[in-house]
PDB file of C-alpha atoms in Angstrom:
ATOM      1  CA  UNK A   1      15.082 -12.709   2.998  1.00 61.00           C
ATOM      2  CA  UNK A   2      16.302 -11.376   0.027  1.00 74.00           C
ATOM      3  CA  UNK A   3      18.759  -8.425  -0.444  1.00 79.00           C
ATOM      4  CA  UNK A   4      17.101  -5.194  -0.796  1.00 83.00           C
ATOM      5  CA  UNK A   5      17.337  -3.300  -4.438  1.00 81.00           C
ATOM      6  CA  UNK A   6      19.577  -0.301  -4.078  1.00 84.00           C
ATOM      7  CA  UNK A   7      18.384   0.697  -7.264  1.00 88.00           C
ATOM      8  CA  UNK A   8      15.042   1.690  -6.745  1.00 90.00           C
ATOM      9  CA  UNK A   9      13.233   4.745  -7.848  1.00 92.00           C
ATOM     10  CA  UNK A  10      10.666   6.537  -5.744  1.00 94.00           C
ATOM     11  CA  UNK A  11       8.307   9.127  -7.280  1.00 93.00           C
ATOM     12  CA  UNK A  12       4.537  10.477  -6.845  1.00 92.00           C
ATOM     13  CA  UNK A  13       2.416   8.931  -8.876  1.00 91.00           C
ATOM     14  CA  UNK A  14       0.667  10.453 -11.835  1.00 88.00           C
ATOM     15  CA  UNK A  15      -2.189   9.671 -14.196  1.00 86.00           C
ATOM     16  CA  UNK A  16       0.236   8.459 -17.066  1.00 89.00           C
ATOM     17  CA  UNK A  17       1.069   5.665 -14.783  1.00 91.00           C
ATOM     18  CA  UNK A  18      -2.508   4.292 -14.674  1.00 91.00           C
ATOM     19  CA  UNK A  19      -2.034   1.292 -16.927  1.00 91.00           C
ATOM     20  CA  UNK A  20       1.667   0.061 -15.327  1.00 93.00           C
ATOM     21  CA  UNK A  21       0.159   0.589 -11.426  1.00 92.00           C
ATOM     22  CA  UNK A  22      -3.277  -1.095 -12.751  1.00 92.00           C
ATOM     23  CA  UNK A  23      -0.898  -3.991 -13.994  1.00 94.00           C
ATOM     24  CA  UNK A  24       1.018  -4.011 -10.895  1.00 95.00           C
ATOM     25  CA  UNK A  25      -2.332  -4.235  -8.823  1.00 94.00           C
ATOM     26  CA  UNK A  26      -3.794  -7.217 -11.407  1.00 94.00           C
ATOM     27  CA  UNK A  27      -0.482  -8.921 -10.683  1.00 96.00           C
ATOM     28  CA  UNK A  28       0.003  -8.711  -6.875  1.00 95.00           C
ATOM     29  CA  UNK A  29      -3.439  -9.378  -6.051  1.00 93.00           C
ATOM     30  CA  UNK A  30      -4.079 -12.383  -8.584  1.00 93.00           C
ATOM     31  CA  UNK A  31      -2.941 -15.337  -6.351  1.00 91.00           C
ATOM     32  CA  UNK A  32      -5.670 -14.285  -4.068  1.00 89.00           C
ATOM     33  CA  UNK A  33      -8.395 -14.435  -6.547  1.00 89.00           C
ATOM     34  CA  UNK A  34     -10.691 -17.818  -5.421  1.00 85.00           C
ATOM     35  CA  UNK A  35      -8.775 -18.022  -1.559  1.00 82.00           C
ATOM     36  CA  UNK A  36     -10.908 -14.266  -0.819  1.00 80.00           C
ATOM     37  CA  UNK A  37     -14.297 -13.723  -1.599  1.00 81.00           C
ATOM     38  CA  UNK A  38     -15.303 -11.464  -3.035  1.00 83.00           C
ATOM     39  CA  UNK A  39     -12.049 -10.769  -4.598  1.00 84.00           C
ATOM     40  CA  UNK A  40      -9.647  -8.445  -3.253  1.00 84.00           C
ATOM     41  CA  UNK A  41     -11.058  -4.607  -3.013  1.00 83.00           C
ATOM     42  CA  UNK A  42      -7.780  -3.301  -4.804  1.00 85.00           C
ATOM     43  CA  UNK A  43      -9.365  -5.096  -7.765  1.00 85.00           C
ATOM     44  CA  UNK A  44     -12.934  -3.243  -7.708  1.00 81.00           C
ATOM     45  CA  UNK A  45     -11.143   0.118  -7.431  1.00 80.00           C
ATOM     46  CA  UNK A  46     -10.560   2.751 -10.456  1.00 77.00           C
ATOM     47  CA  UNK A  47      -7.291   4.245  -9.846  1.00 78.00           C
ATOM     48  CA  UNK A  48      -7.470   6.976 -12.473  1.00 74.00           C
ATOM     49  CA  UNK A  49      -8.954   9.516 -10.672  1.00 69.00           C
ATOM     50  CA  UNK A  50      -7.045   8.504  -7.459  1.00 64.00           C
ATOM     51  CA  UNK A  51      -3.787   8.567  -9.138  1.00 67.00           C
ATOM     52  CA  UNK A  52      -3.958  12.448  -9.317  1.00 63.00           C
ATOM     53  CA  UNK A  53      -6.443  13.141  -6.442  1.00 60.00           C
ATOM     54  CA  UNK A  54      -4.685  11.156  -3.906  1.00 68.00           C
ATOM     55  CA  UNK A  55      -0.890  11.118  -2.289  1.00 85.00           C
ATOM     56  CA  UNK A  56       0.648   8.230  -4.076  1.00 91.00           C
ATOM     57  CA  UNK A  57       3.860   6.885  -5.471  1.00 94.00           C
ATOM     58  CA  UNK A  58       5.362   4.563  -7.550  1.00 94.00           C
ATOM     59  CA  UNK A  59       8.671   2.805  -7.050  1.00 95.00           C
ATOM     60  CA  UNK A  60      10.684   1.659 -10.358  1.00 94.00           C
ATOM     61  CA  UNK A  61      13.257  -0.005 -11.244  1.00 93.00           C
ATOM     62  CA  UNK A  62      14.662  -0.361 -14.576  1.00 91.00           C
ATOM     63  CA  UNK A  63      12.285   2.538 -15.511  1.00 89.00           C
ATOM     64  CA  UNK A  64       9.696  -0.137 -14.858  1.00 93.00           C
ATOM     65  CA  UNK A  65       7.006   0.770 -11.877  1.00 95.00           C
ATOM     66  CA  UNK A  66       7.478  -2.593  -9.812  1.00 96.00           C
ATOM     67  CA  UNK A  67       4.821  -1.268  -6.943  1.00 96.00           C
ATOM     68  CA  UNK A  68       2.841   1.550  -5.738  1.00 96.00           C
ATOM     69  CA  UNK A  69       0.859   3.268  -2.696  1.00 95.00           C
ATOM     70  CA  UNK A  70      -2.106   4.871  -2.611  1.00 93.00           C
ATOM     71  CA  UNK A  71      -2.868   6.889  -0.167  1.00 92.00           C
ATOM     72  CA  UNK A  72      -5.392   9.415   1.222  1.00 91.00           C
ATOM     73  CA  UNK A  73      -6.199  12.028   3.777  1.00 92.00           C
ATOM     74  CA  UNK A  74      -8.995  10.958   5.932  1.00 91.00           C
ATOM     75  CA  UNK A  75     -10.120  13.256   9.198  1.00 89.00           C
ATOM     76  CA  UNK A  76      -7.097  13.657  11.006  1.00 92.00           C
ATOM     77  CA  UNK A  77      -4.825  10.784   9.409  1.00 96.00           C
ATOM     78  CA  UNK A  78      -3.198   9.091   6.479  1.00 96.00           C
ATOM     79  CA  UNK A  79      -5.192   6.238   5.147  1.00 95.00           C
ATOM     80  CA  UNK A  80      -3.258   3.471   3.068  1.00 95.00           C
ATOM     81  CA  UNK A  81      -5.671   2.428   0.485  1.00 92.00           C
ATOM     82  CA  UNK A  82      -3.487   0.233  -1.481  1.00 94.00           C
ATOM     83  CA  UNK A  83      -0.064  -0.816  -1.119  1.00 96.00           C
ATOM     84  CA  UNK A  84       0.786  -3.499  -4.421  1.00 96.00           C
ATOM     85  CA  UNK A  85       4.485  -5.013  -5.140  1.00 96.00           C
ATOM     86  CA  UNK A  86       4.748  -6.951  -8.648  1.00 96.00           C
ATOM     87  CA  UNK A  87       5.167 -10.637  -7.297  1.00 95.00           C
ATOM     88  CA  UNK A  88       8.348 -10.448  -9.323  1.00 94.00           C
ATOM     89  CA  UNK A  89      10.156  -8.470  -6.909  1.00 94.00           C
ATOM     90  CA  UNK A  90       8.694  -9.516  -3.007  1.00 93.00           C
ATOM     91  CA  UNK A  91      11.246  -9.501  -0.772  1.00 92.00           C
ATOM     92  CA  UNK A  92      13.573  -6.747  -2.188  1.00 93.00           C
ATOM     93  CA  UNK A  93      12.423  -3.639   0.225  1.00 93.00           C
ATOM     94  CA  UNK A  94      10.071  -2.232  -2.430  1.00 96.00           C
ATOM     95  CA  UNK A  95       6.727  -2.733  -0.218  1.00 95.00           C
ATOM     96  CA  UNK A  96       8.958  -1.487   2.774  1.00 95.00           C
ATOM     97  CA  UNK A  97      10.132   1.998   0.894  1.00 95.00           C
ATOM     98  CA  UNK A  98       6.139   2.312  -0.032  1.00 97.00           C
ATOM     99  CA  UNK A  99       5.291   2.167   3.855  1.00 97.00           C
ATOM    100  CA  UNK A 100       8.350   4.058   5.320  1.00 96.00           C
ATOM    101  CA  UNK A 101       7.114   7.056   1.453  1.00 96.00           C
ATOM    102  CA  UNK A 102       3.100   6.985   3.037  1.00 96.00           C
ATOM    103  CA  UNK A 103       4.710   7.485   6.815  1.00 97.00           C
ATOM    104  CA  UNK A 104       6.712  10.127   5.471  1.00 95.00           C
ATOM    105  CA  UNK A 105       3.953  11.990   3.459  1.00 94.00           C
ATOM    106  CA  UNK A 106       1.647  11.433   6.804  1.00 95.00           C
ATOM    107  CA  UNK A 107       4.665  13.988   8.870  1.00 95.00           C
ATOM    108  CA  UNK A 108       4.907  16.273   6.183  1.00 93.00           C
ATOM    109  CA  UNK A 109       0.981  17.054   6.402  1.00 93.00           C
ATOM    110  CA  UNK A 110       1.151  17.237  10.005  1.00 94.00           C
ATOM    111  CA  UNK A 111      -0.768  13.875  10.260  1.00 95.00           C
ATOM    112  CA  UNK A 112       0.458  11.887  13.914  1.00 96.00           C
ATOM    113  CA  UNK A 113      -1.488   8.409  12.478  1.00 97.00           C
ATOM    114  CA  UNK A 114      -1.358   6.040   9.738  1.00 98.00           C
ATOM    115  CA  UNK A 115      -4.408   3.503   8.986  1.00 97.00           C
ATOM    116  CA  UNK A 116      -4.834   0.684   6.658  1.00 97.00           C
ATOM    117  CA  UNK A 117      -6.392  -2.295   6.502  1.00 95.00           C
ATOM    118  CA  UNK A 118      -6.101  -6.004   5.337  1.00 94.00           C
ATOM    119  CA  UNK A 119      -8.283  -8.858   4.481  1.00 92.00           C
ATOM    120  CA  UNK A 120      -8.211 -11.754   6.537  1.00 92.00           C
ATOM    121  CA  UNK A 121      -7.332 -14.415   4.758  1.00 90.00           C
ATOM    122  CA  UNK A 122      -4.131 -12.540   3.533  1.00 91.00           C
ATOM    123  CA  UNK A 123      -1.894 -14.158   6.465  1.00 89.00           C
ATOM    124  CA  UNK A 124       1.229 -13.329   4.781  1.00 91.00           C
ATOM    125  CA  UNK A 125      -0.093  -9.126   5.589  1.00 92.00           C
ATOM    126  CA  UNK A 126      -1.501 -10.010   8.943  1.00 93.00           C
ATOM    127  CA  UNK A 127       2.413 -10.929   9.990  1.00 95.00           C
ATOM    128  CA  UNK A 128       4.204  -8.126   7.824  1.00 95.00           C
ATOM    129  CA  UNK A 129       2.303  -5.124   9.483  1.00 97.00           C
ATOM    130  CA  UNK A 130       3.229  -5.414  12.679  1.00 97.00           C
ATOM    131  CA  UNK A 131       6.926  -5.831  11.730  1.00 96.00           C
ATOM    132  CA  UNK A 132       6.321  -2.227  10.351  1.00 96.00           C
ATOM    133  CA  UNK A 133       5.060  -1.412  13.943  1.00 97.00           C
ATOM    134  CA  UNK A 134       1.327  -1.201  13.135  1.00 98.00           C
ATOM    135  CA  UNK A 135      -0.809  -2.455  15.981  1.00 98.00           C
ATOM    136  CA  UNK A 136      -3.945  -4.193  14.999  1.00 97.00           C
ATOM    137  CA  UNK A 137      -7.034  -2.380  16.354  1.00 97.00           C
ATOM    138  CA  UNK A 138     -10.017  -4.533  14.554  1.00 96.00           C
ATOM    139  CA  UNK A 139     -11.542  -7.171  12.847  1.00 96.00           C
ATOM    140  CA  UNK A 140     -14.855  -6.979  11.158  1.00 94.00           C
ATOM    141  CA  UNK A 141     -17.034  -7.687   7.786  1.00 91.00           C
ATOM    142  CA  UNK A 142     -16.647  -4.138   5.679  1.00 85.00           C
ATOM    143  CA  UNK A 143     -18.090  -3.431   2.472  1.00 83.00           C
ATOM    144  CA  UNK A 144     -18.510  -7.717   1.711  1.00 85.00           C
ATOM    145  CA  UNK A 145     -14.927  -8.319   3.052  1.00 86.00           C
ATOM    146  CA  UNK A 146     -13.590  -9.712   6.231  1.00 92.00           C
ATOM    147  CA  UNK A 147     -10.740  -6.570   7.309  1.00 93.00           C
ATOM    148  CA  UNK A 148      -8.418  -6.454  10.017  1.00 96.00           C
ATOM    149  CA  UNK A 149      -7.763  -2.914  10.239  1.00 97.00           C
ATOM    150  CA  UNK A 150      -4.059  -1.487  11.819  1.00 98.00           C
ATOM    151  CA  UNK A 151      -2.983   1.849  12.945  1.00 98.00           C
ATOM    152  CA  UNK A 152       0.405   3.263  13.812  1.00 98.00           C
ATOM    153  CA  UNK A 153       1.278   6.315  15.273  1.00 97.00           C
ATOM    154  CA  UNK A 154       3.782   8.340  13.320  1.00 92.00           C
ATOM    155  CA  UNK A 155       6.709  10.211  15.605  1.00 79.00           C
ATOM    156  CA  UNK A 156       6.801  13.635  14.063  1.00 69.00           C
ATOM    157  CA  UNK A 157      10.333  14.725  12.096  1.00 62.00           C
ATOM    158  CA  UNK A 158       9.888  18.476  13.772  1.00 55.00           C
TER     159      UNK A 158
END
């Protein structure tokens, strides 16, 4: 493992980041492209709505944005949509902070769960996860993609 940045910058999100986090997304999901068909989901989406209609933040570092989470209420819990790291800087805590930012924002609505969900064929996510403490509760084909779909339950701060 590397050492973690101590330098990082966390912030919510806004529309002005659109073409950095779109770049970010491009980037972390690009050495997927021909393992998963069809390709990744993160790659079909259009963030610029979601960037100012959803709960999500940016980490930066050298005033660069070097990942992001999006995020959204759903029912009664916190849905991860996306969580992308620059494949420049894996293994330095920045997906981590993203995680620990969404299970924050998912207390300060009230929310006790957090869901996301995975493709398959991204082992390297299948392992990482459940180090976070997210239990798997799923597999199935969604929307042309094979998911495995985790949940955690989030201990409240009050």
């Amino acid at each position: 493992m590397l050492p973690e940045y101590s330098d990082l910058v966390l912030r919510r999100a806004t529309r002005d980041d659109l073409v950095q986090v779109e770049s970010i997304i491009r980037a972390a999901f690009a050495p997927y492209l021909g393992v998963v068909s069809p390709p990744p989901a993160p790659l079909h989406q259009s963030y610029d709505g979601l960037l100012s209609a959803s709960r999500s933040w940016v980490v930066e570092r050298d005033s660069h944005i070097v990942g992001c989470v999006v995020c959204e209420v759903v029912a009664d819990r916190l849905q991860i949509d996306t969580v992308a790291v620059h494949p420049d800087h894996h293994g330095h805590g920045v997906g981590r902070q993203l995680i620990a930012r969404a299970e924050q924002e998912a207390r300060e609505l009230g929310l006790k769960t957090v869901t996301l969900y995975t493709n398959a064929a991204m082992s390297d996510n299948l392992e990482w996860y459940p180090q976070l403490g997210y239990l798997e509760t799923g597999r199935r084909q969604d929307q042309g993609w094979h998911r495995v779909f985790f949940t955690k339950v989030i201990e409240s701060d009050r």
